[in-house]
CSV table of C-alpha atoms in Angstrom, one decimal:
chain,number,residue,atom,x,y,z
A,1,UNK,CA,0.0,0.0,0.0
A,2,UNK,CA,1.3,3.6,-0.6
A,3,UNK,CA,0.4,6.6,1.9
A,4,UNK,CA,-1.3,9.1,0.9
A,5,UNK,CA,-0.9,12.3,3.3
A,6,UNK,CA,-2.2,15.7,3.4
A,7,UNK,CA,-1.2,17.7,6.2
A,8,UNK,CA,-3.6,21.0,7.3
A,9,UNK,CA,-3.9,23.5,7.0
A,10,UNK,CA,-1.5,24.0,3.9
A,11,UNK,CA,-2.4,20.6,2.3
A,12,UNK,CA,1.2,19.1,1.5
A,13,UNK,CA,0.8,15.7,-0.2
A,14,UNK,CA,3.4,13.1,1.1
A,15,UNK,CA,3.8,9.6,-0.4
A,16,UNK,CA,5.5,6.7,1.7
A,17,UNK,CA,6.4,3.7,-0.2
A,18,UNK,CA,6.8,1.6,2.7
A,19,UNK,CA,4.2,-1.3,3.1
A,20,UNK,CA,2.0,-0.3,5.6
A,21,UNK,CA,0.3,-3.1,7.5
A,22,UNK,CA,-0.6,-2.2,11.0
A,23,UNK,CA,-0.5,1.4,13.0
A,24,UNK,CA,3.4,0.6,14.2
A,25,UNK,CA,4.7,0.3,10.8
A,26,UNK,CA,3.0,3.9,10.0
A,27,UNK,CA,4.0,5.3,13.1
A,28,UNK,CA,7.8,4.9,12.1
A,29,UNK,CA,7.1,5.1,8.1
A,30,UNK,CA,5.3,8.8,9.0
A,31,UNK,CA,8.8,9.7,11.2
A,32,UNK,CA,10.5,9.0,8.3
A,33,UNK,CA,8.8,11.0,5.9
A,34,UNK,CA,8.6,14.1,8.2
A,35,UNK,CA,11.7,13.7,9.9
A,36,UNK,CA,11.5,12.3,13.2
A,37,UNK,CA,8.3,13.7,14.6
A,38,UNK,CA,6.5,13.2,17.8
A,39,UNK,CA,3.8,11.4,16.6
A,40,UNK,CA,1.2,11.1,19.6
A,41,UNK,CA,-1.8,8.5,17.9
A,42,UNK,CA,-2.6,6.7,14.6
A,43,UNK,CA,-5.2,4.9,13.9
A,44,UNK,CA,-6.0,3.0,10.9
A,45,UNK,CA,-9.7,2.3,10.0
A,46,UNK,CA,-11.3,-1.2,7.4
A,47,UNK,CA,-12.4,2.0,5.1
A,48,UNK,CA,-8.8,2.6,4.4
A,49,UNK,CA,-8.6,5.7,6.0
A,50,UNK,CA,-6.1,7.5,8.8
A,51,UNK,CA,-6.0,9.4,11.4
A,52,UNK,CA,-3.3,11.0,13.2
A,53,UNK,CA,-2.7,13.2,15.7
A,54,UNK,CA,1.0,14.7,16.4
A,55,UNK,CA,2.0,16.3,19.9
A,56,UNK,CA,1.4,20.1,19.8
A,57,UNK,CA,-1.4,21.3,16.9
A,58,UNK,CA,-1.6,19.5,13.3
A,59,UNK,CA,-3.2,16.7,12.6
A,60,UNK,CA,-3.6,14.8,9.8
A,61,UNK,CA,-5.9,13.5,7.3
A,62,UNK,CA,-5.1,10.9,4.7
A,63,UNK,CA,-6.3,8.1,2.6
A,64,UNK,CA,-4.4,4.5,2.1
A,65,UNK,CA,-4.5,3.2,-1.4
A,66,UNK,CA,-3.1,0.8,-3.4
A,67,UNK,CA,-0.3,2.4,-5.9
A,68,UNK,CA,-1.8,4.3,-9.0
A,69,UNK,CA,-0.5,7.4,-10.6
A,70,UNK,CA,0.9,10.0,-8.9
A,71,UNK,CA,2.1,13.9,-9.2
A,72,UNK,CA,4.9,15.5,-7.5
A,73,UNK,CA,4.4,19.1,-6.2
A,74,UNK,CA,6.5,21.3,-8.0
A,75,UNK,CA,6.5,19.2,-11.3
A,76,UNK,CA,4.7,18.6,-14.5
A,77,UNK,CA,3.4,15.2,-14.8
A,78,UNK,CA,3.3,13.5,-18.1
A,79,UNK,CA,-0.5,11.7,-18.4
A,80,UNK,CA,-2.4,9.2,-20.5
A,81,UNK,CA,-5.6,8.1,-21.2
A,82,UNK,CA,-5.5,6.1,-18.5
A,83,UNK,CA,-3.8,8.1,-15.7
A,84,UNK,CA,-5.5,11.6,-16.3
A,85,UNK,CA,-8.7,11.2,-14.8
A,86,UNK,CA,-7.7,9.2,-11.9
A,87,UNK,CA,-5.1,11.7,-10.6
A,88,UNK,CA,-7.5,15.0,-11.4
A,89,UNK,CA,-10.1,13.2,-8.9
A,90,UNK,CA,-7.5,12.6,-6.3
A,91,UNK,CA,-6.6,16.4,-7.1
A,92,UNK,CA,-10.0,17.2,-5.7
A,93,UNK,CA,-11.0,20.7,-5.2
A,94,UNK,CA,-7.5,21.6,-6.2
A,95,UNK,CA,-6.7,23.6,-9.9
A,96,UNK,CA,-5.4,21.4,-12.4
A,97,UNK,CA,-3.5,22.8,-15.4
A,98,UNK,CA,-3.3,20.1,-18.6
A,99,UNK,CA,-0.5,21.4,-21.3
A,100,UNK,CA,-1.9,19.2,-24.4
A,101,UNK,CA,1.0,19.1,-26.8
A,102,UNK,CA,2.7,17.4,-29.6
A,103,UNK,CA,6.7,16.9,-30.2
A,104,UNK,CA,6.4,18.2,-33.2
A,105,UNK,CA,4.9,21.6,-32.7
A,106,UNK,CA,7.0,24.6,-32.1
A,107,UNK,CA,5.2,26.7,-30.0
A,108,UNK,CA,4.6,23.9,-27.8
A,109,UNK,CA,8.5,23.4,-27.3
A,110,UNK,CA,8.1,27.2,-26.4
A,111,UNK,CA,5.8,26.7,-23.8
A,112,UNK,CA,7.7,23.9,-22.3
A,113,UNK,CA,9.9,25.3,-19.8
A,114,UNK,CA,7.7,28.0,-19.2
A,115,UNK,CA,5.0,25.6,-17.7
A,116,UNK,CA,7.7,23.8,-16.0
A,117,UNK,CA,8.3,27.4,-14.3
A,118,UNK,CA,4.6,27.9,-13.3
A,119,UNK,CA,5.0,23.8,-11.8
A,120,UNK,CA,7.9,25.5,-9.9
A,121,UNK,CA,5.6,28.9,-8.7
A,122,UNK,CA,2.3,27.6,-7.9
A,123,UNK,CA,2.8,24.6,-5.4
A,124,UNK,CA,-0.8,24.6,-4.8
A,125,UNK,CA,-1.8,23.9,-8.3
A,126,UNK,CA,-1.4,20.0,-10.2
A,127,UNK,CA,0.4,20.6,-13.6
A,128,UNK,CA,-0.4,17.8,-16.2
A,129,UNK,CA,1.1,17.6,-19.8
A,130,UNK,CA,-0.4,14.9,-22.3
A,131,UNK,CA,1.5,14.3,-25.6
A,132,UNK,CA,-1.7,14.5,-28.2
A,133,UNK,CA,0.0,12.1,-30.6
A,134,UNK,CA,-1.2,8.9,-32.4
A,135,UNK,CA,-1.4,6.6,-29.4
A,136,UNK,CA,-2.9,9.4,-27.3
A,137,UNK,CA,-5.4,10.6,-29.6
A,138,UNK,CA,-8.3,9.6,-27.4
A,139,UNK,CA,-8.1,11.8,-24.6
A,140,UNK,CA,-7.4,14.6,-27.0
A,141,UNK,CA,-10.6,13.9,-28.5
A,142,UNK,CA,-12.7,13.4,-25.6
A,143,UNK,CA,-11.3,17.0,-24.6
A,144,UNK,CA,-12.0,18.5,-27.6
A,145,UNK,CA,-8.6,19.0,-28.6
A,146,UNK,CA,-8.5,20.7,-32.3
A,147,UNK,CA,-5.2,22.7,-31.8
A,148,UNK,CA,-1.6,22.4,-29.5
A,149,UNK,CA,-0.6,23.9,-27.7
A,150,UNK,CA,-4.0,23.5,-25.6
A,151,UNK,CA,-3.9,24.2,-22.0
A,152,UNK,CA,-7.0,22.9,-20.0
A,153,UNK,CA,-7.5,24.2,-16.6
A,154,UNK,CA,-10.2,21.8,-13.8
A,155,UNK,CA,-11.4,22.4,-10.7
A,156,UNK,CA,-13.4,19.9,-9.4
A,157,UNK,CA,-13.2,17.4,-11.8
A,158,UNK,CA,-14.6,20.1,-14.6
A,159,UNK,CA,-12.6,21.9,-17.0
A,160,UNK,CA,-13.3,25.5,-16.2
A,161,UNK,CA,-11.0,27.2,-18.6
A,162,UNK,CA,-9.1,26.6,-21.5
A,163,UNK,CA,-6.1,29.0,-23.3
A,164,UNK,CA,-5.1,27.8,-26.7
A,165,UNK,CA,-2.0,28.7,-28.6
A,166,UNK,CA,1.3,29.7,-27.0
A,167,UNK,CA,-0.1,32.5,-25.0
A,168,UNK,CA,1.8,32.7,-21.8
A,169,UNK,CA,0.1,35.8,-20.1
A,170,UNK,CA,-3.7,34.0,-20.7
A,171,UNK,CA,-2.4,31.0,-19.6
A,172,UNK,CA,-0.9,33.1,-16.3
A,173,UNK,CA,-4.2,34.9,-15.8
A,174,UNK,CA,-6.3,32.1,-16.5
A,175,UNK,CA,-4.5,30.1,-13.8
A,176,UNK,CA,-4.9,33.2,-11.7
A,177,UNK,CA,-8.6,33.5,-12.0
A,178,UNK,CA,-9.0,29.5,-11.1
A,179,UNK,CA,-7.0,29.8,-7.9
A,180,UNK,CA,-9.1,32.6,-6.5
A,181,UNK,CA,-12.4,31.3,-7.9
């Protein structure tokens, strides 16, 4: 099983790959993760969920699952078909940004590092790329995908926004607008 964590009240999603199979082994995975802290309770529960409870303030809420795709804060992801819904619905209420690309197109190799740059500024915000090529077609289609670069922006499991074309500012402002929303 991987852990799942998100720690209030800034949400920071940690990920232990140790197997996890009884309250000990989480007590001394979680000191691991976070660096030797005083962890007071845990508690695991048949619905797969945690609870936790640190000496001083923060607690912490968290899911166990078995291992599926994940994102890494700070990061763009590369998704498929088959991974992009299942890690926007673990985003939940969080912005997702999807760069839909191709390596072939030119203002998409533009708009590369510069969404790698947002990945770096907006911590709080899951940035996706999906590479709309032959393979990948379907989840371009399903999106409605007729040019690249196409940058889809979801919250809540709905696309909200969309900026198409290599237009950095919209794509800035749109992002913007989500966060607030």
């Amino acid at each position: 099983m991987a852990l799942n964590l998100c720690i209030s009240p800034n949400c920071k999603w940690v990920s232990s790959p140790a197997s996890l199979d009884s309250a000990s082994s989480l007590r001394s995975s979680l000191g691991s993760c976070f660096g030797n802290i005083n962890i007071a309770s845990v508690s695991l529960s048949t619905s797969r969920s945690l609870s936790l409870r640190r000496s001083g303030s923060v607690s912490v809420r968290s899911s166990l699952e078995t291992a599926g795709p994940t994102v890494t804060v700070g990061q763009v992801t590369e998704v498929n078909k088959d991974t992009f819904w299942p890690i926007v619905k673990a985003a939940g209420d969080k912005t997702v940004v999807l760069d839909m690309y191709t390596q072939w197109c030119g203002p998409c190799k533009v708009m590369a590092p510069k969404f790698q740059e947002l990945s770096e500024k907006y911590l709080d915000v899951v940035f996706l790329k999906h590479d709309c090529n032959q393979e990948n077609r379907p989840l371009a289609k399903e999106l409605g995908i007729k040019a690249v670069p196409t940058f889809k922006i979801l919250k809540d499991n709905k696309v909200v926004k969309e900026v198409t074309g290599a237009k950095y500012d919209d794509l800035v402002d749109a992002i913007d607008k989500v966060r607030s929303s």
